PDB file of C-alpha atoms in Angstrom:
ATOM      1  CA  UNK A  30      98.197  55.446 107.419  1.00  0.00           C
ATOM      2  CA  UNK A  31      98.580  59.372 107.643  1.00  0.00           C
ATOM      3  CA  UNK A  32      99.204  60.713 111.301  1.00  0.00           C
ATOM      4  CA  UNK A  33      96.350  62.898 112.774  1.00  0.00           C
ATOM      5  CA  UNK A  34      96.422  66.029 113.903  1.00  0.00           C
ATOM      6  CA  UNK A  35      94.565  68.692 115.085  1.00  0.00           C
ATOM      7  CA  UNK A  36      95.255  72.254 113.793  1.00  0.00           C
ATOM      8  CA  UNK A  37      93.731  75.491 116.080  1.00  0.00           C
ATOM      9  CA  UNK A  38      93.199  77.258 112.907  1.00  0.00           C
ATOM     10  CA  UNK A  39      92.254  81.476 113.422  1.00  0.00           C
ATOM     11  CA  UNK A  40      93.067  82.233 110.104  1.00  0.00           C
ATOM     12  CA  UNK A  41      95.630  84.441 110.945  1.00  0.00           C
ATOM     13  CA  UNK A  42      99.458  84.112 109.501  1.00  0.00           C
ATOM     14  CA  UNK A  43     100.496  82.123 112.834  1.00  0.00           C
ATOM     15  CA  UNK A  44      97.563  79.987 112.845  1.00  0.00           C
ATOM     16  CA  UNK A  45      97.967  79.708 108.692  1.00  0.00           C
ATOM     17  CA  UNK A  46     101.633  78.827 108.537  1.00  0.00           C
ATOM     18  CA  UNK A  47     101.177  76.505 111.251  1.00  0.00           C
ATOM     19  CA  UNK A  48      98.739  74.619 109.541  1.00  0.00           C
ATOM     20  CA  UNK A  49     100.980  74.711 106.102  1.00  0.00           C
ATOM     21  CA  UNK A  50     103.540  73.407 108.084  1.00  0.00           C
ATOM     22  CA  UNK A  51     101.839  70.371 109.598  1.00  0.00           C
ATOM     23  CA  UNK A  52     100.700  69.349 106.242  1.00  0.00           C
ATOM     24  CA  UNK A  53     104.076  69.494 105.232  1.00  0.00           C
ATOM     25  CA  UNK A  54     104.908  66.823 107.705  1.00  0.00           C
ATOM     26  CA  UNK A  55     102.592  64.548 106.591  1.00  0.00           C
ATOM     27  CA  UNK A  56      99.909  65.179 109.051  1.00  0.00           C
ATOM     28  CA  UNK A  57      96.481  64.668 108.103  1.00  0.00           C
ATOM     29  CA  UNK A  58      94.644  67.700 109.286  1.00  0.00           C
ATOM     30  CA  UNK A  59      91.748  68.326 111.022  1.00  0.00           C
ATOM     31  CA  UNK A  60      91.300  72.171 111.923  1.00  0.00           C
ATOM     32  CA  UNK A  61      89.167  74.018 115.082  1.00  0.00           C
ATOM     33  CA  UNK A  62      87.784  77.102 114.257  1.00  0.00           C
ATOM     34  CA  UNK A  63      86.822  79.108 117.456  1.00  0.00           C
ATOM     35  CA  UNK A  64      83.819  81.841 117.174  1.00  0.00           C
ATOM     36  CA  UNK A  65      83.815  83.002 120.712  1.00  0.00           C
ATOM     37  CA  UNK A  66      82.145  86.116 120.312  1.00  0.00           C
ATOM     38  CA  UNK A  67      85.079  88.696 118.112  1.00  0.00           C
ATOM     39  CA  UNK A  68      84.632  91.557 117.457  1.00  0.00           C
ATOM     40  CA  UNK A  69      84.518  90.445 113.891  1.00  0.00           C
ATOM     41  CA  UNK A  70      83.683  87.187 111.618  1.00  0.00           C
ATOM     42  CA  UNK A  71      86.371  88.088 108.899  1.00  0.00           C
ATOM     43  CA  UNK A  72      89.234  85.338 110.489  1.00  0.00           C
ATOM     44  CA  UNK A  73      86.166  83.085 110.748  1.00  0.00           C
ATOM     45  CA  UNK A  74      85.729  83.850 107.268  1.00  0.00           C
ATOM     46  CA  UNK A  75      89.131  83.317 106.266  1.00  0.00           C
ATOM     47  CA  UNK A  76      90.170  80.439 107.942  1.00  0.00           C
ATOM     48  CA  UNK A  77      87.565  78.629 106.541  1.00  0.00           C
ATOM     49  CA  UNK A  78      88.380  79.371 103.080  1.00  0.00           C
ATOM     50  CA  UNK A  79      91.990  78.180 103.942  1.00  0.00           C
ATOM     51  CA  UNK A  80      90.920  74.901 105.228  1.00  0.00           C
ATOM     52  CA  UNK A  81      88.674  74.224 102.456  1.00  0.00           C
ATOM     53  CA  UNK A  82      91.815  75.549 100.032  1.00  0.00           C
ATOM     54  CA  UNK A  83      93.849  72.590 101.929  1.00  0.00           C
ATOM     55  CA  UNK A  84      90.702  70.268 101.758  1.00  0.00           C
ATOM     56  CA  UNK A  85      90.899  70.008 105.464  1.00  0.00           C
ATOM     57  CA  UNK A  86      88.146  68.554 107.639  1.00  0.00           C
ATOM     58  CA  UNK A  87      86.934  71.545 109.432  1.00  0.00           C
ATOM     59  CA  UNK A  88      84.368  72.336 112.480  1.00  0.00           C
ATOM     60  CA  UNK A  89      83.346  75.999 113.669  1.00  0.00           C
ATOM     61  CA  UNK A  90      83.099  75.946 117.531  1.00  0.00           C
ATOM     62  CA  UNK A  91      80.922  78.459 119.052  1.00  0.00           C
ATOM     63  CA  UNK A  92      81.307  79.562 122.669  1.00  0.00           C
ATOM     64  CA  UNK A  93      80.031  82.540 124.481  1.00  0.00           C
ATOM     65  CA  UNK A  94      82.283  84.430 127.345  1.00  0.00           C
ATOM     66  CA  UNK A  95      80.574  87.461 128.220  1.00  0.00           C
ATOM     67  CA  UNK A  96      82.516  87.298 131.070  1.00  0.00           C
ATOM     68  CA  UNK A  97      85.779  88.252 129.292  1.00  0.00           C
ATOM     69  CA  UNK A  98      85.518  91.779 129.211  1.00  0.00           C
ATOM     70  CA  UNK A  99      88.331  91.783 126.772  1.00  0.00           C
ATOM     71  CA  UNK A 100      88.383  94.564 123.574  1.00  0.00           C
ATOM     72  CA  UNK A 101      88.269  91.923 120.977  1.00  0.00           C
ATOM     73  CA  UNK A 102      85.183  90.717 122.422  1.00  0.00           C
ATOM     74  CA  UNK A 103      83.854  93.999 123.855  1.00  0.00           C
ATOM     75  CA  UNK A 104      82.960  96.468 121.413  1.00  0.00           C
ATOM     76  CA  UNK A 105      82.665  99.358 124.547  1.00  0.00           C
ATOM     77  CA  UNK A 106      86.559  98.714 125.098  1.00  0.00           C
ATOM     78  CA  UNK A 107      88.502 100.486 122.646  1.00  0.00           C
ATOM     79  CA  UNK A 108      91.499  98.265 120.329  1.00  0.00           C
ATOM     80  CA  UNK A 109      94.702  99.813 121.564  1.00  0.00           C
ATOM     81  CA  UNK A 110      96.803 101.750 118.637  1.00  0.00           C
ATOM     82  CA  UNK A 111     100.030 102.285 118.303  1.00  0.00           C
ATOM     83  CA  UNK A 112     101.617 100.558 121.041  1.00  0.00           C
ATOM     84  CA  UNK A 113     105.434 100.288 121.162  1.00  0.00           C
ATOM     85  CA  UNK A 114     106.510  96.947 119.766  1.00  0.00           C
ATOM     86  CA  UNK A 115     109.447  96.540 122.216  1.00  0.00           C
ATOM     87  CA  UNK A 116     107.175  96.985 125.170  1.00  0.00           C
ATOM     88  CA  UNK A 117     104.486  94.378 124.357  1.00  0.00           C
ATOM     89  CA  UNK A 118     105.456  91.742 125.557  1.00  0.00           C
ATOM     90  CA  UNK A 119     106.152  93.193 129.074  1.00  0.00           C
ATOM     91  CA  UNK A 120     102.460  94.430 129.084  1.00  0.00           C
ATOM     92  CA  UNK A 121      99.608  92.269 129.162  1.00  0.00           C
ATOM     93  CA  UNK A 122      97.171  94.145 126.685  1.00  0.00           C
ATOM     94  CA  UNK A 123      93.209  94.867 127.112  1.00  0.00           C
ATOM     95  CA  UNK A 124      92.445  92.442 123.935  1.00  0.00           C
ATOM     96  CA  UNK A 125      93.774  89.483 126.049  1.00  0.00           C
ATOM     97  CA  UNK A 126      91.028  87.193 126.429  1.00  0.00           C
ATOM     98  CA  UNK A 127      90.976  85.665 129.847  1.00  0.00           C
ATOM     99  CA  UNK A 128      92.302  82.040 129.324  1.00  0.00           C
ATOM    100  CA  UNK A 129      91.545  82.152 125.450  1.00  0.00           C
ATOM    101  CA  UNK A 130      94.081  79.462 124.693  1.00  0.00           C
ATOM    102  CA  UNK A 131      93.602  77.155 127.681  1.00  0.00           C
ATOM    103  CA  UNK A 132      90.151  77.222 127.018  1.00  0.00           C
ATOM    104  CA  UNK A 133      90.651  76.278 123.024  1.00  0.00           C
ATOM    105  CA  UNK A 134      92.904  73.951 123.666  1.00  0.00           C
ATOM    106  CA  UNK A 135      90.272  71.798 126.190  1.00  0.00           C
ATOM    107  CA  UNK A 136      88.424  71.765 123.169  1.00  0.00           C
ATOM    108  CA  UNK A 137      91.549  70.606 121.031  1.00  0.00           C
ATOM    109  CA  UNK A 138      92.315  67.974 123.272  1.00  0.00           C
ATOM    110  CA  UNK A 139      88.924  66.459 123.412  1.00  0.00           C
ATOM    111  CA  UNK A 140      88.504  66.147 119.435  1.00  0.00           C
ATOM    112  CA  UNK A 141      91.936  64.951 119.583  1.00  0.00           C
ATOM    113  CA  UNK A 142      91.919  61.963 121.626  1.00  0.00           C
ATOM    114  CA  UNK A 143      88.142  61.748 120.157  1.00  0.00           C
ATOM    115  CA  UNK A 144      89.275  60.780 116.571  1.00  0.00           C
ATOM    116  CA  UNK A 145      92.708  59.506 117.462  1.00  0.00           C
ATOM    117  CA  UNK A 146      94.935  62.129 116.578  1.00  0.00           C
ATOM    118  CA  UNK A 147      97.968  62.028 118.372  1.00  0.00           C
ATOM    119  CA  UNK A 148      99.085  65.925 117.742  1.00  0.00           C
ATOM    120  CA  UNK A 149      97.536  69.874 118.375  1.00  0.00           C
ATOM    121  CA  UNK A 150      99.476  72.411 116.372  1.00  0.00           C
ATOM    122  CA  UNK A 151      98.809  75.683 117.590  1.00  0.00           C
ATOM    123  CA  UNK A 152     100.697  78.424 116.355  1.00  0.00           C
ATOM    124  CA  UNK A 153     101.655  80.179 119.598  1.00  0.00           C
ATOM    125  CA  UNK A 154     104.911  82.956 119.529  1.00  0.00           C
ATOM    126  CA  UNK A 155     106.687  84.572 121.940  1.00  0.00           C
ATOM    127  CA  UNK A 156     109.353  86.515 120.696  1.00  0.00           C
ATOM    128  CA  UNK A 157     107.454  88.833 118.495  1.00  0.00           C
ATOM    129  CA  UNK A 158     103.805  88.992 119.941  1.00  0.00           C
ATOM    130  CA  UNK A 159     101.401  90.883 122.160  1.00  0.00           C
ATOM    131  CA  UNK A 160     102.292  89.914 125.789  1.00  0.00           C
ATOM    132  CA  UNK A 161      99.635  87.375 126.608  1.00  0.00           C
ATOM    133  CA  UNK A 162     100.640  85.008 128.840  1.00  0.00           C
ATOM    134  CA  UNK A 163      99.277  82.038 127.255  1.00  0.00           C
ATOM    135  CA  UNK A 164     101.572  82.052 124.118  1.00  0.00           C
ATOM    136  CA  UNK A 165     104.594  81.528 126.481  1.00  0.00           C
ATOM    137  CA  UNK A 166     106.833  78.250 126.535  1.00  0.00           C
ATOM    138  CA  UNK A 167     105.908  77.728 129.953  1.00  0.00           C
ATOM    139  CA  UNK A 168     102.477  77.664 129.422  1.00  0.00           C
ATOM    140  CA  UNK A 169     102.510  74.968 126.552  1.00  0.00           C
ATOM    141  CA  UNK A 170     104.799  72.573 128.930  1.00  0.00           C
ATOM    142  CA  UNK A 171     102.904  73.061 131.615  1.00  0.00           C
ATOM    143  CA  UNK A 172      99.513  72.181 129.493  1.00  0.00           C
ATOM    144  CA  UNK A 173     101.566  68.755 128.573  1.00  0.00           C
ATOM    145  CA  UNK A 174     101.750  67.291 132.122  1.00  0.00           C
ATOM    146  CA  UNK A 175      97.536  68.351 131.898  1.00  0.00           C
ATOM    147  CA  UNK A 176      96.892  65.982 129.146  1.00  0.00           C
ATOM    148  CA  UNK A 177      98.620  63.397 130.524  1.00  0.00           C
ATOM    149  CA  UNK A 178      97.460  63.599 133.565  1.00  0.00           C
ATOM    150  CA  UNK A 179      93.571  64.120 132.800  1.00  0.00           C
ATOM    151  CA  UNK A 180      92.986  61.976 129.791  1.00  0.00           C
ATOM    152  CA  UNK A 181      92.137  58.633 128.819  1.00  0.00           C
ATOM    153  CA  UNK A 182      94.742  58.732 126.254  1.00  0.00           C
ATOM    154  CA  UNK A 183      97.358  60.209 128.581  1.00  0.00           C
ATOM    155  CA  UNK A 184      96.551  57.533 131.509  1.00  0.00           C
ATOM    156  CA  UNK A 185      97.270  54.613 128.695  1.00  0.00           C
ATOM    157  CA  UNK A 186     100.293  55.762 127.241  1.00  0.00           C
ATOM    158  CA  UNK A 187      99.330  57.435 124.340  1.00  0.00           C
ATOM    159  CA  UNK A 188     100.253  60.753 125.283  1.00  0.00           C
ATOM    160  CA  UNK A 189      98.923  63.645 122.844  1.00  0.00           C
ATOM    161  CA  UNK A 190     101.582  66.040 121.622  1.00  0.00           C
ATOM    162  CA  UNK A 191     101.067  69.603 122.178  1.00  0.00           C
ATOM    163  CA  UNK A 192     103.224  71.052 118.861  1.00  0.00           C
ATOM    164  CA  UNK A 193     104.408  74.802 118.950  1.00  0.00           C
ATOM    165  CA  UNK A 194     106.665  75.151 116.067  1.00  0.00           C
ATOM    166  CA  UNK A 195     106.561  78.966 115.465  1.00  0.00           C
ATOM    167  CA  UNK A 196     106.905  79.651 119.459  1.00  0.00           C
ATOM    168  CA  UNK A 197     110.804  80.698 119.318  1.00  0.00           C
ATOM    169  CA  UNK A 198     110.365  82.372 116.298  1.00  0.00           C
ATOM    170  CA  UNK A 199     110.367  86.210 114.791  1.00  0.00           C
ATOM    171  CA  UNK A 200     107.517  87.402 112.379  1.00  0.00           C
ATOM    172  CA  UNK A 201     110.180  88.047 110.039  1.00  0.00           C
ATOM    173  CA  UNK A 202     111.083  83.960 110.388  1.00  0.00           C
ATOM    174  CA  UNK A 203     107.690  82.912 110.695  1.00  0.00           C
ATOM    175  CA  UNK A 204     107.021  84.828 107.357  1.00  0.00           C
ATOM    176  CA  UNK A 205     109.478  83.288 105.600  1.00  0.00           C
ATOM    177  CA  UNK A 206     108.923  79.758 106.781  1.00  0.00           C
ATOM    178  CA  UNK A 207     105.349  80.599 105.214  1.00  0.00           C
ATOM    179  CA  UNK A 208     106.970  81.777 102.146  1.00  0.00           C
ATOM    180  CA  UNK A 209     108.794  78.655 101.335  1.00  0.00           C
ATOM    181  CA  UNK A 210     105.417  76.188 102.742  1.00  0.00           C
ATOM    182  CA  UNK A 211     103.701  78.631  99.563  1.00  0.00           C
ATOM    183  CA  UNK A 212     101.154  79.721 102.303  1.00  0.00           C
ATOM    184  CA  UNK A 213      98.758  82.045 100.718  1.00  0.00           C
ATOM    185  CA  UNK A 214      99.272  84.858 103.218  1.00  0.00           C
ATOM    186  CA  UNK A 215      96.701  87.059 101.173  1.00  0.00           C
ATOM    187  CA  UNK A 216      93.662  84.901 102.279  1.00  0.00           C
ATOM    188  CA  UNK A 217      94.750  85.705 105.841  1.00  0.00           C
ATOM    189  CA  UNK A 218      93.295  88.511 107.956  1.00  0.00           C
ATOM    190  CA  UNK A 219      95.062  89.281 111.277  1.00  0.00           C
ATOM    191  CA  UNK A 220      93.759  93.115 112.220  1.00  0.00           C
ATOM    192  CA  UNK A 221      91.791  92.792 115.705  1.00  0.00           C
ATOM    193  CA  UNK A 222      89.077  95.499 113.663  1.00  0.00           C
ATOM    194  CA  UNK A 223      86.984  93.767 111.424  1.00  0.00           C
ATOM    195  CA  UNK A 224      87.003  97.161 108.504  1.00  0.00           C
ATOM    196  CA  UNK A 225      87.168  96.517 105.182  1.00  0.00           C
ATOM    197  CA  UNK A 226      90.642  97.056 104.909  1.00  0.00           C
ATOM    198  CA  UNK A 227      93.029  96.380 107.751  1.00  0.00           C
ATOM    199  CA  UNK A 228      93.836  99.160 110.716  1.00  0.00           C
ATOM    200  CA  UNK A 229      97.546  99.408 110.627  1.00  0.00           C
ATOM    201  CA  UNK A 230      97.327 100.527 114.125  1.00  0.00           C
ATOM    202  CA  UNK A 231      96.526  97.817 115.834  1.00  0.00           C
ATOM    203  CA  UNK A 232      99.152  94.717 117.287  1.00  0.00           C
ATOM    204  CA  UNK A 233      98.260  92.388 115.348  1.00  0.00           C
ATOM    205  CA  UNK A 234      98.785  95.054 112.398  1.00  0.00           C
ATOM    206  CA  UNK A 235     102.310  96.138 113.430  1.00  0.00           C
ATOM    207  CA  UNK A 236     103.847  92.852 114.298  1.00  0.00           C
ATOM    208  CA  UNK A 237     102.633  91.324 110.803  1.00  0.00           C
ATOM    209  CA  UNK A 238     103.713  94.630 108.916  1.00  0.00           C
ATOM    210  CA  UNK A 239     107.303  94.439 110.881  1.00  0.00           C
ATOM    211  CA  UNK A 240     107.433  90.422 109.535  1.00  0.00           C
ATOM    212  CA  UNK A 241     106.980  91.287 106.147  1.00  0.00           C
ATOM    213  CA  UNK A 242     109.106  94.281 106.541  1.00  0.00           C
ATOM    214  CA  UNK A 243     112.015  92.315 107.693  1.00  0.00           C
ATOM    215  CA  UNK A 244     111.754  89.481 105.966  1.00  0.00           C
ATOM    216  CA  UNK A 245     111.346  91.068 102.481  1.00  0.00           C
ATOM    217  CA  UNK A 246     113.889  93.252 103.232  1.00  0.00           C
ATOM    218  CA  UNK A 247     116.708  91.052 104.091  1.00  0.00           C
ATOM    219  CA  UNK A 248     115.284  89.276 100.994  1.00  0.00           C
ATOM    220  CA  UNK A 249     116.000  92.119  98.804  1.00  0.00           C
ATOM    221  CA  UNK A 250     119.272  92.760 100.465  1.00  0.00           C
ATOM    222  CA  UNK A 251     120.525  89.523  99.441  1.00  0.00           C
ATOM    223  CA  UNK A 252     119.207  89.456  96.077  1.00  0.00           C
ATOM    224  CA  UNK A 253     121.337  92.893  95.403  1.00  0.00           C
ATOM    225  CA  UNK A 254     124.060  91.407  96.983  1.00  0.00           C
ATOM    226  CA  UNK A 255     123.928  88.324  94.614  1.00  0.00           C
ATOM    227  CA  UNK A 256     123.752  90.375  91.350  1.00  0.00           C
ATOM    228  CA  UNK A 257     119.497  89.652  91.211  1.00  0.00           C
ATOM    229  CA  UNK A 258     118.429  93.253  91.012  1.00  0.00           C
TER     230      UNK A 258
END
């Protein structure tokens, strides 16, 4: 019998590789898909074409938080361009949506212990990411003692596991652990604008442009050094 799991799916490259990953070990996926008011439907878009690509059980959950006031869900509040990459994670961005992940994974723990999974993958990072606070190891291990403290599952012994495997990871790393799991990177959309093409500008934009940058790079570099080119 396959192990359950389920995936936070955004359709992003984190959330992507993640889910390429768990399917790798064996788990039998079932994927959330969060529509909480973005400034944009395309990662909707997207990660539903990837879990139907992976013939994944899918559900689109749709919240409101007009409360937020963040500039992914706040069209008034400008996307900021350009930042620095070494100084986002000291900063805590305007596109951080106030307790975004917590919030996703209540809903990720519920389906979970619902349909008897016994893992949420979530592809969290903190080396190369944005600043928010809830991507951060701390977070995730703190969020552990929660489920087994305030569920049914947790109270009986059968704890539900809380899996980060990209969280210690670079893009550059993350891209090539996609790269190897065959994940089809061009399905995924990661720009916080939702243009026809993406910004370039934006985080999200940078830090997956500086992945691919290193990764292919140090590719190539080994490739020449091995006589391939």
């Amino acid at each position: 019998m396959s192990k359950k799991a389920v995936i936070l799916l955004s359709g992003g490259l984190d959330s992507t590789t993640t889910l390429y990953y768990a399917k790798k070990k064996r788990y039998k996926c079932f994927c959330l898909i969060f529509d909480y008011g973005q400034r944009h439907k395309k990662e909707i878009k997207s990660a539903v074409k990837i879990a139907k690509l992976l013939k994944c059980e899918y559900k689109i959950i749709k919240i409101k938080m007009p409360w937020s006031k963040s500039a992914l869900t706040d069209r008034k509040i400008k996307v900021p361009i350009r930042r620095d990459i070494k100084k986002m994670k000291k900063e805590i961005p305007s596109t951080y949506v106030p307790a975004r992940n917590t919030i996703f994974l209540g809903f990720a723990v519920s389906y979970a212990e619902s349909i008897g999974a016994d893992s949420i993958f979530i592809g969290a990072n903190a080396l190369d990411y944005s600043g928010y606070p809830d991507c951060r190891p701390n977070f995730y291990k703190a969020y552990k003692k929660v489920i087994g403290l305030g569920t049914k599952a947790g109270v009986k012994g059968r704890k539900i596991k809380i899996i980060t495997p990209l969280i210690n990871k670079t893009k550059a790393e993350i891209v090539k652990m996609g790269m190897k799991l065959r994940v089809p990177y061009y399905l995924t959309w990661s720009c916080y604008k939702g243009g026809a093409k993406p910004c370039g500008k934006c985080d999200s934009c940078l830090l997956r442009a500086k992945g691919f940058y290193e990764a292919l790079k140090k590719q190539e570099v080994l490739c020449r050094s091995h006589g391939k080119y």
